[in-house]
């Protein structure tokens, strides 16, 4: 396959290629763009994965939870990707998961999450726009003590008057002029806690001392607590308010802490009021490498996507899956083997 030509020549999901005699034609993108040596640059290219899905569907061999990759017009990953029947998350062009999570029946454009991810790639760590938990832009934005609504950026107003604006939402935004520790506007609990610690560190440096802080909260682009938080000698999965989700945790510097992402814990929490089945999580909040839907079990990757290179099996045969951890416990007695961390 020759190097791809401009998208405008053919249209969405199509590329312009030339045959042996130089006749050009438009055809569906089924693999990643090639470099000058003719080698494919990315085996995980979105349209290549979609082609695999369509071939499996035509053959009748689709996995029970096989993910349909959403691709943009150029064949790269679209901002929103969905795990069938569970949750949708935001991704970058290469399909890597970024901030932003929602139920499959909820609207989600991930525009804010994508912009934040691109900015952070350049190492910027300053104040950034607020996203919503699903990765969309928050309509209300504040810079220092001045705020505006994104749909009307030309109209600005003082932070202490944000509750009078058309884009103020009491379910989302903080407005507490009579807070116990003083007026609170806009900033979420995680941001406030982190800001206080950063001020203390800066003040200590001015006095010529170095302040050591063991646990600084990590905040997401929506201002809430990130999924992984630290507490002395352990990491734990947290909800948006910083509270531990069930008992999902891992001791620092252990195999369970390495690669800990809490994706399963957060998905399970979001699905708590849903009638659909809940994913199985490891003790550290990651997806168990094997999952079941009804009487069918299958292997998944760290994102919870079905690994279709490993055949799915009947539930009673789940111990035959390559991803099912070895155990001395008889799987037929109702117990499940623990996750294995390597």
mmCIF file of C-alpha atoms in Angstrom:
data_model
loop_
_atom_site.group_PDB
_atom_site.id
_atom_site.type_symbol
_atom_site.label_atom_id
_atom_site.label_comp_id
_atom_site.label_asym_id
_atom_site.label_seq_id
_atom_site.Cartn_x
_atom_site.Cartn_y
_atom_site.Cartn_z
ATOM 1 C CA UNK A 1 0.000 0.000 0.000
ATOM 2 C CA UNK A 2 1.393 3.391 -0.960
ATOM 3 C CA UNK A 3 1.664 6.350 1.326
ATOM 4 C CA UNK A 4 -1.748 7.871 1.982
ATOM 5 C CA UNK A 5 -2.810 10.909 -0.024
ATOM 6 C CA UNK A 6 -4.734 13.920 1.314
ATOM 7 C CA UNK A 7 -8.069 13.037 2.886
ATOM 8 C CA UNK A 8 -9.970 15.600 0.793
ATOM 9 C CA UNK A 9 -9.321 13.633 -2.408
ATOM 10 C CA UNK A 10 -11.479 10.713 -1.321
ATOM 11 C CA UNK A 11 -13.522 11.437 1.786
ATOM 12 C CA UNK A 12 -13.917 9.975 5.293
ATOM 13 C CA UNK A 13 -12.306 6.574 5.955
ATOM 14 C CA UNK A 14 -10.970 6.445 2.372
ATOM 15 C CA UNK A 15 -7.495 6.857 0.942
ATOM 16 C CA UNK A 16 -6.129 7.439 -2.547
ATOM 17 C CA UNK A 17 -3.859 4.670 -3.875
ATOM 18 C CA UNK A 18 -2.202 3.983 -7.215
ATOM 19 C CA UNK A 19 -1.968 0.600 -8.916
ATOM 20 C CA UNK A 20 0.988 -0.795 -10.872
ATOM 21 C CA UNK A 21 0.270 1.349 -13.931
ATOM 22 C CA UNK A 22 -0.271 4.541 -11.958
ATOM 23 C CA UNK A 23 -4.061 4.628 -12.021
ATOM 24 C CA UNK A 24 -5.297 6.240 -8.817
ATOM 25 C CA UNK A 25 -8.457 5.207 -7.023
ATOM 26 C CA UNK A 26 -10.110 5.671 -3.657
ATOM 27 C CA UNK A 27 -10.383 2.685 -1.373
ATOM 28 C CA UNK A 28 -11.298 2.014 2.232
ATOM 29 C CA UNK A 29 -8.500 2.408 4.767
ATOM 30 C CA UNK A 30 -7.750 -0.992 6.284
ATOM 31 C CA UNK A 31 -4.242 -0.491 7.636
ATOM 32 C CA UNK A 32 -2.000 2.197 9.052
ATOM 33 C CA UNK A 33 -0.190 4.660 6.776
ATOM 34 C CA UNK A 34 3.157 3.306 5.610
ATOM 35 C CA UNK A 35 6.532 4.985 5.698
ATOM 36 C CA UNK A 36 8.889 5.211 2.727
ATOM 37 C CA UNK A 37 10.151 1.683 3.346
ATOM 38 C CA UNK A 38 6.627 0.339 3.003
ATOM 39 C CA UNK A 39 6.424 -0.713 6.649
ATOM 40 C CA UNK A 40 3.199 -0.077 8.565
ATOM 41 C CA UNK A 41 3.723 2.449 11.350
ATOM 42 C CA UNK A 42 1.057 1.250 13.773
ATOM 43 C CA UNK A 43 -0.443 -2.269 14.039
ATOM 44 C CA UNK A 44 -3.049 -0.859 16.437
ATOM 45 C CA UNK A 45 -4.284 1.676 13.866
ATOM 46 C CA UNK A 46 -8.015 2.317 14.298
ATOM 47 C CA UNK A 47 -9.142 1.413 10.787
ATOM 48 C CA UNK A 48 -7.049 -1.758 10.928
ATOM 49 C CA UNK A 49 -8.853 -2.754 14.112
ATOM 50 C CA UNK A 50 -12.204 -1.849 12.572
ATOM 51 C CA UNK A 51 -11.356 -4.008 9.550
ATOM 52 C CA UNK A 52 -10.696 -6.924 11.911
ATOM 53 C CA UNK A 53 -14.092 -6.309 13.529
ATOM 54 C CA UNK A 54 -15.913 -6.232 10.187
ATOM 55 C CA UNK A 55 -14.196 -9.408 8.973
ATOM 56 C CA UNK A 56 -15.115 -11.204 12.209
ATOM 57 C CA UNK A 57 -18.707 -9.986 11.917
ATOM 58 C CA UNK A 58 -18.938 -11.246 8.347
ATOM 59 C CA UNK A 59 -17.572 -14.639 9.404
ATOM 60 C CA UNK A 60 -19.880 -14.790 12.424
ATOM 61 C CA UNK A 61 -16.926 -14.977 14.811
ATOM 62 C CA UNK A 62 -17.349 -11.703 16.729
ATOM 63 C CA UNK A 63 -16.390 -11.875 20.383
ATOM 64 C CA UNK A 64 -19.248 -11.425 22.839
ATOM 65 C CA UNK A 65 -17.674 -8.169 24.077
ATOM 66 C CA UNK A 66 -15.549 -7.303 21.056
ATOM 67 C CA UNK A 67 -15.165 -3.550 20.840
ATOM 68 C CA UNK A 68 -16.134 -1.654 17.691
ATOM 69 C CA UNK A 69 -13.393 0.954 17.199
ATOM 70 C CA UNK A 70 -14.713 4.448 16.505
ATOM 71 C CA UNK A 71 -12.423 6.070 13.931
ATOM 72 C CA UNK A 72 -12.190 9.647 12.711
ATOM 73 C CA UNK A 73 -12.286 10.635 9.052
ATOM 74 C CA UNK A 74 -8.536 10.084 8.679
ATOM 75 C CA UNK A 75 -8.671 6.583 10.124
ATOM 76 C CA UNK A 76 -7.283 7.420 13.560
ATOM 77 C CA UNK A 77 -9.131 6.843 16.819
ATOM 78 C CA UNK A 78 -12.122 9.095 17.445
ATOM 79 C CA UNK A 79 -12.269 10.912 20.804
ATOM 80 C CA UNK A 80 -14.865 8.507 22.276
ATOM 81 C CA UNK A 81 -14.446 4.735 22.563
ATOM 82 C CA UNK A 82 -16.961 2.388 24.183
ATOM 83 C CA UNK A 83 -16.801 -0.975 25.902
ATOM 84 C CA UNK A 84 -20.000 -2.772 24.815
ATOM 85 C CA UNK A 85 -22.783 -2.405 27.354
ATOM 86 C CA UNK A 86 -20.661 -0.797 30.063
ATOM 87 C CA UNK A 87 -18.801 2.519 29.789
ATOM 88 C CA UNK A 88 -17.262 4.886 27.258
ATOM 89 C CA UNK A 89 -13.931 6.641 27.739
ATOM 90 C CA UNK A 90 -11.976 9.370 25.986
ATOM 91 C CA UNK A 91 -8.933 8.450 23.924
ATOM 92 C CA UNK A 92 -6.222 10.184 21.949
ATOM 93 C CA UNK A 93 -5.575 9.661 18.237
ATOM 94 C CA UNK A 94 -3.561 6.504 18.938
ATOM 95 C CA UNK A 95 -6.333 4.901 20.999
ATOM 96 C CA UNK A 96 -4.659 5.464 24.356
ATOM 97 C CA UNK A 97 -7.097 6.160 27.157
ATOM 98 C CA UNK A 98 -7.134 9.677 28.599
ATOM 99 C CA UNK A 99 -9.345 11.469 31.124
ATOM 100 C CA UNK A 100 -13.132 11.233 30.682
ATOM 101 C CA UNK A 101 -15.632 8.477 31.515
ATOM 102 C CA UNK A 102 -19.364 8.128 30.873
ATOM 103 C CA UNK A 103 -22.126 5.571 30.504
ATOM 104 C CA UNK A 104 -22.762 4.331 26.970
ATOM 105 C CA UNK A 105 -26.151 6.074 26.762
ATOM 106 C CA UNK A 106 -24.756 9.487 27.739
ATOM 107 C CA UNK A 107 -23.544 12.199 25.364
ATOM 108 C CA UNK A 108 -19.785 12.696 25.347
ATOM 109 C CA UNK A 109 -17.509 14.577 22.922
ATOM 110 C CA UNK A 110 -14.217 14.478 24.905
ATOM 111 C CA UNK A 111 -13.105 17.815 23.406
ATOM 112 C CA UNK A 112 -11.726 19.118 26.705
ATOM 113 C CA UNK A 113 -9.963 15.851 27.544
ATOM 114 C CA UNK A 114 -8.251 15.829 24.153
ATOM 115 C CA UNK A 115 -7.101 19.436 24.440
ATOM 116 C CA UNK A 116 -5.790 18.922 27.983
ATOM 117 C CA UNK A 117 -3.917 15.767 26.937
ATOM 118 C CA UNK A 118 -2.222 17.625 24.078
ATOM 119 C CA UNK A 119 -1.228 20.512 26.368
ATOM 120 C CA UNK A 120 0.178 18.131 28.985
ATOM 121 C CA UNK A 121 2.263 16.364 26.327
ATOM 122 C CA UNK A 122 4.308 19.573 26.157
ATOM 123 C CA UNK A 123 4.881 19.493 29.910
ATOM 124 C CA UNK A 124 2.569 22.348 30.871
ATOM 125 C CA UNK A 125 1.498 22.033 34.525
ATOM 126 C CA UNK A 126 -0.228 25.358 35.211
ATOM 127 C CA UNK A 127 -3.920 26.060 35.628
ATOM 128 C CA UNK A 128 -5.897 24.526 32.791
ATOM 129 C CA UNK A 129 -9.534 24.802 31.683
ATOM 130 C CA UNK A 130 -12.048 22.773 33.657
ATOM 131 C CA UNK A 131 -13.507 19.690 32.027
ATOM 132 C CA UNK A 132 -16.623 17.813 33.040
ATOM 133 C CA UNK A 133 -16.155 14.273 34.421
ATOM 134 C CA UNK A 134 -17.023 12.844 30.992
ATOM 135 C CA UNK A 135 -14.212 14.776 29.275
ATOM 136 C CA UNK A 136 -16.381 17.504 27.735
ATOM 137 C CA UNK A 137 -15.737 21.179 28.415
ATOM 138 C CA UNK A 138 -17.322 22.739 31.485
ATOM 139 C CA UNK A 139 -19.466 25.609 30.218
ATOM 140 C CA UNK A 140 -18.356 27.759 33.175
ATOM 141 C CA UNK A 141 -14.675 28.707 33.149
ATOM 142 C CA UNK A 142 -12.789 30.888 35.646
ATOM 143 C CA UNK A 143 -9.301 32.380 35.425
ATOM 144 C CA UNK A 144 -7.975 33.830 38.690
ATOM 145 C CA UNK A 145 -11.107 35.698 39.880
ATOM 146 C CA UNK A 146 -12.752 36.332 36.527
ATOM 147 C CA UNK A 147 -15.270 33.942 34.983
ATOM 148 C CA UNK A 148 -17.127 33.536 31.700
ATOM 149 C CA UNK A 149 -19.463 31.139 29.930
ATOM 150 C CA UNK A 150 -17.834 29.360 26.976
ATOM 151 C CA UNK A 151 -20.829 30.050 24.745
ATOM 152 C CA UNK A 152 -20.429 33.800 25.464
ATOM 153 C CA UNK A 153 -16.713 34.388 26.190
ATOM 154 C CA UNK A 154 -17.059 38.102 25.530
ATOM 155 C CA UNK A 155 -19.131 38.502 28.710
ATOM 156 C CA UNK A 156 -17.046 38.238 31.871
ATOM 157 C CA UNK A 157 -18.093 38.473 35.499
ATOM 158 C CA UNK A 158 -16.513 38.306 38.938
ATOM 159 C CA UNK A 159 -16.103 34.893 40.523
ATOM 160 C CA UNK A 160 -18.286 35.811 43.496
ATOM 161 C CA UNK A 161 -21.142 36.483 41.063
ATOM 162 C CA UNK A 162 -20.841 33.214 39.155
ATOM 163 C CA UNK A 163 -24.099 31.914 40.652
ATOM 164 C CA UNK A 164 -25.988 34.592 38.701
ATOM 165 C CA UNK A 165 -24.617 33.426 35.356
ATOM 166 C CA UNK A 166 -26.602 31.353 32.863
ATOM 167 C CA UNK A 167 -23.963 28.598 32.874
ATOM 168 C CA UNK A 168 -23.800 28.119 36.650
ATOM 169 C CA UNK A 169 -24.916 24.640 37.717
ATOM 170 C CA UNK A 170 -25.185 24.015 41.489
ATOM 171 C CA UNK A 171 -24.771 20.267 40.862
ATOM 172 C CA UNK A 172 -21.333 20.845 39.385
ATOM 173 C CA UNK A 173 -19.940 24.165 40.539
ATOM 174 C CA UNK A 174 -18.718 25.244 43.964
ATOM 175 C CA UNK A 175 -20.315 28.397 45.363
ATOM 176 C CA UNK A 176 -20.024 28.817 49.115
ATOM 177 C CA UNK A 177 -19.508 32.469 50.138
ATOM 178 C CA UNK A 178 -19.799 31.549 53.824
ATOM 179 C CA UNK A 179 -17.505 28.552 53.951
ATOM 180 C CA UNK A 180 -15.982 27.498 57.270
ATOM 181 C CA UNK A 181 -12.497 28.418 56.087
ATOM 182 C CA UNK A 182 -13.595 31.435 54.086
ATOM 183 C CA UNK A 183 -15.463 31.975 50.824
ATOM 184 C CA UNK A 184 -15.213 29.136 48.295
ATOM 185 C CA UNK A 185 -15.765 29.666 44.612
ATOM 186 C CA UNK A 186 -15.245 27.345 41.647
ATOM 187 C CA UNK A 187 -12.263 25.316 42.894
ATOM 188 C CA UNK A 188 -13.057 21.723 43.874
ATOM 189 C CA UNK A 189 -11.898 20.033 47.101
ATOM 190 C CA UNK A 190 -8.932 18.343 45.425
ATOM 191 C CA UNK A 191 -7.722 21.595 43.893
ATOM 192 C CA UNK A 192 -8.051 23.431 47.210
ATOM 193 C CA UNK A 193 -6.164 20.764 49.151
ATOM 194 C CA UNK A 194 -3.406 20.686 46.571
ATOM 195 C CA UNK A 195 -3.199 24.498 46.411
ATOM 196 C CA UNK A 196 -2.855 24.761 50.212
ATOM 197 C CA UNK A 197 0.023 22.286 50.230
ATOM 198 C CA UNK A 198 1.738 24.062 47.332
ATOM 199 C CA UNK A 199 1.457 27.395 49.192
ATOM 200 C CA UNK A 200 2.945 25.825 52.333
ATOM 201 C CA UNK A 201 5.841 24.404 50.307
ATOM 202 C CA UNK A 202 6.472 27.789 48.657
ATOM 203 C CA UNK A 203 6.381 29.623 52.001
ATOM 204 C CA UNK A 204 8.817 27.128 53.508
ATOM 205 C CA UNK A 205 11.233 27.675 50.614
ATOM 206 C CA UNK A 206 11.088 31.438 51.180
ATOM 207 C CA UNK A 207 12.126 30.807 54.783
ATOM 208 C CA UNK A 208 15.031 28.662 53.618
ATOM 209 C CA UNK A 209 13.572 25.340 54.675
ATOM 210 C CA UNK A 210 12.464 22.364 52.665
ATOM 211 C CA UNK A 211 9.039 20.945 53.411
ATOM 212 C CA UNK A 212 8.550 17.239 52.740
ATOM 213 C CA UNK A 213 4.972 16.207 52.001
ATOM 214 C CA UNK A 214 4.240 12.505 51.742
ATOM 215 C CA UNK A 215 0.842 12.616 50.099
ATOM 216 C CA UNK A 216 -0.156 15.407 47.740
ATOM 217 C CA UNK A 217 -3.571 14.781 46.196
ATOM 218 C CA UNK A 218 -3.673 14.207 42.453
ATOM 219 C CA UNK A 219 -6.482 16.033 40.658
ATOM 220 C CA UNK A 220 -8.189 15.294 37.359
ATOM 221 C CA UNK A 221 -8.919 17.943 34.686
ATOM 222 C CA UNK A 222 -12.403 18.393 36.163
ATOM 223 C CA UNK A 223 -10.836 19.492 39.459
ATOM 224 C CA UNK A 224 -11.939 16.368 41.304
ATOM 225 C CA UNK A 225 -9.742 13.648 42.775
ATOM 226 C CA UNK A 226 -7.978 11.403 40.270
ATOM 227 C CA UNK A 227 -8.644 7.630 40.419
ATOM 228 C CA UNK A 228 -5.339 6.818 42.169
ATOM 229 C CA UNK A 229 -4.455 8.506 45.465
ATOM 230 C CA UNK A 230 -1.689 7.855 47.990
ATOM 231 C CA UNK A 231 -1.911 7.353 51.743
ATOM 232 C CA UNK A 232 1.446 6.806 53.447
ATOM 233 C CA UNK A 233 2.527 3.324 52.350
ATOM 234 C CA UNK A 234 -0.364 2.472 50.053
ATOM 235 C CA UNK A 235 -2.137 3.490 46.875
ATOM 236 C CA UNK A 236 -5.905 3.306 46.710
ATOM 237 C CA UNK A 237 -8.680 3.782 44.158
ATOM 238 C CA UNK A 238 -10.693 6.911 44.881
ATOM 239 C CA UNK A 239 -13.997 8.329 43.729
ATOM 240 C CA UNK A 240 -14.307 11.943 42.587
ATOM 241 C CA UNK A 241 -14.561 13.095 46.208
ATOM 242 C CA UNK A 242 -11.362 11.336 47.236
ATOM 243 C CA UNK A 243 -13.083 8.524 49.149
ATOM 244 C CA UNK A 244 -11.733 5.015 48.717
ATOM 245 C CA UNK A 245 -13.789 2.817 46.383
ATOM 246 C CA UNK A 246 -14.624 -0.384 48.257
ATOM 247 C CA UNK A 247 -11.316 -1.991 49.312
ATOM 248 C CA UNK A 248 -9.318 -1.449 46.123
ATOM 249 C CA UNK A 249 -5.721 -0.654 47.070
ATOM 250 C CA UNK A 250 -2.118 -1.806 46.822
ATOM 251 C CA UNK A 251 0.990 -1.369 48.934
ATOM 252 C CA UNK A 252 3.544 1.007 47.469
ATOM 253 C CA UNK A 253 6.486 -0.497 45.609
ATOM 254 C CA UNK A 254 4.739 -3.835 45.040
ATOM 255 C CA UNK A 255 3.855 -5.558 41.786
ATOM 256 C CA UNK A 256 0.190 -4.740 42.393
ATOM 257 C CA UNK A 257 1.036 -1.025 42.578
ATOM 258 C CA UNK A 258 2.982 -1.119 39.320
ATOM 259 C CA UNK A 259 0.593 -0.466 36.466
ATOM 260 C CA UNK A 260 -2.303 0.224 38.836
ATOM 261 C CA UNK A 261 -4.959 2.213 36.944
ATOM 262 C CA UNK A 262 -8.273 1.736 38.847
ATOM 263 C CA UNK A 263 -10.157 1.644 35.524
ATOM 264 C CA UNK A 264 -12.315 -1.250 36.687
ATOM 265 C CA UNK A 265 -13.050 0.304 40.080
ATOM 266 C CA UNK A 266 -14.202 3.571 38.497
ATOM 267 C CA UNK A 267 -16.281 1.744 35.859
ATOM 268 C CA UNK A 268 -17.917 -0.438 38.500
ATOM 269 C CA UNK A 269 -18.738 2.660 40.560
ATOM 270 C CA UNK A 270 -20.262 4.434 37.559
ATOM 271 C CA UNK A 271 -22.338 1.329 36.810
ATOM 272 C CA UNK A 272 -23.522 0.938 40.410
ATOM 273 C CA UNK A 273 -27.069 2.015 39.535
ATOM 274 C CA UNK A 274 -27.105 0.278 36.178
ATOM 275 C CA UNK A 275 -28.994 -2.918 35.438
ATOM 276 C CA UNK A 276 -26.106 -4.201 33.326
ATOM 277 C CA UNK A 277 -23.490 -6.566 34.695
ATOM 278 C CA UNK A 278 -20.546 -5.149 36.597
ATOM 279 C CA UNK A 279 -16.934 -5.904 35.644
ATOM 280 C CA UNK A 280 -14.722 -8.087 37.824
ATOM 281 C CA UNK A 281 -11.893 -6.125 39.437
ATOM 282 C CA UNK A 282 -8.543 -7.109 40.906
ATOM 283 C CA UNK A 283 -7.712 -6.060 44.461
ATOM 284 C CA UNK A 284 -5.845 -3.029 43.058
ATOM 285 C CA UNK A 285 -8.883 -1.831 41.076
ATOM 286 C CA UNK A 286 -7.682 -2.936 37.645
ATOM 287 C CA UNK A 287 -9.751 -5.157 35.389
ATOM 288 C CA UNK A 288 -9.354 -8.845 36.078
ATOM 289 C CA UNK A 289 -7.714 -10.325 32.974
ATOM 290 C CA UNK A 290 -10.775 -12.526 32.506
ATOM 291 C CA UNK A 291 -14.382 -11.394 32.434
ATOM 292 C CA UNK A 292 -17.718 -13.133 31.914
ATOM 293 C CA UNK A 293 -21.000 -12.082 30.326
ATOM 294 C CA UNK A 294 -23.745 -14.577 31.010
ATOM 295 C CA UNK A 295 -22.296 -18.036 30.454
ATOM 296 C CA UNK A 296 -19.409 -16.845 28.245
ATOM 297 C CA UNK A 297 -15.963 -15.917 29.584
ATOM 298 C CA UNK A 298 -13.113 -14.208 27.774
ATOM 299 C CA UNK A 299 -9.785 -12.421 28.249
ATOM 300 C CA UNK A 300 -9.399 -8.636 28.363
ATOM 301 C CA UNK A 301 -6.547 -6.148 28.288
ATOM 302 C CA UNK A 302 -5.824 -3.446 30.868
ATOM 303 C CA UNK A 303 -8.533 -1.219 29.352
ATOM 304 C CA UNK A 304 -11.179 -3.907 29.716
ATOM 305 C CA UNK A 305 -11.308 -4.605 25.969
ATOM 306 C CA UNK A 306 -11.856 -8.214 24.910
ATOM 307 C CA UNK A 307 -8.689 -9.879 23.608
ATOM 308 C CA UNK A 308 -10.030 -11.666 20.544
ATOM 309 C CA UNK A 309 -6.726 -13.439 19.907
ATOM 310 C CA UNK A 310 -7.748 -15.800 22.729
ATOM 311 C CA UNK A 311 -10.943 -17.797 22.072
ATOM 312 C CA UNK A 312 -13.813 -17.160 24.480
ATOM 313 C CA UNK A 313 -15.131 -20.172 26.405
ATOM 314 C CA UNK A 314 -18.162 -21.460 28.279
ATOM 315 C CA UNK A 315 -18.188 -20.300 31.913
ATOM 316 C CA UNK A 316 -17.460 -23.778 33.297
ATOM 317 C CA UNK A 317 -14.316 -23.875 31.146
ATOM 318 C CA UNK A 318 -12.990 -20.467 32.190
ATOM 319 C CA UNK A 319 -9.982 -22.073 33.860
ATOM 320 C CA UNK A 320 -8.851 -23.039 30.334
ATOM 321 C CA UNK A 321 -8.399 -19.396 29.328
ATOM 322 C CA UNK A 322 -4.765 -18.354 28.904
ATOM 323 C CA UNK A 323 -5.472 -15.304 31.068
ATOM 324 C CA UNK A 324 -7.055 -17.290 33.904
ATOM 325 C CA UNK A 325 -4.474 -17.406 36.723
ATOM 326 C CA UNK A 326 -3.233 -20.749 38.003
ATOM 327 C CA UNK A 327 -4.652 -21.717 41.366
ATOM 328 C CA UNK A 328 -4.693 -24.623 43.777
ATOM 329 C CA UNK A 329 -8.359 -23.882 44.451
ATOM 330 C CA UNK A 330 -10.939 -25.855 42.512
ATOM 331 C CA UNK A 331 -12.715 -23.201 40.389
ATOM 332 C CA UNK A 332 -15.907 -25.232 40.559
ATOM 333 C CA UNK A 333 -16.373 -24.549 44.279
ATOM 334 C CA UNK A 334 -17.473 -20.991 43.547
ATOM 335 C CA UNK A 335 -14.259 -19.245 44.567
ATOM 336 C CA UNK A 336 -12.243 -17.136 42.189
ATOM 337 C CA UNK A 337 -8.447 -17.153 42.001
ATOM 338 C CA UNK A 338 -6.674 -13.903 42.864
ATOM 339 C CA UNK A 339 -5.079 -11.696 40.235
ATOM 340 C CA UNK A 340 -1.442 -12.423 39.460
ATOM 341 C CA UNK A 341 0.859 -9.383 39.261
ATOM 342 C CA UNK A 342 4.089 -9.785 37.376
#
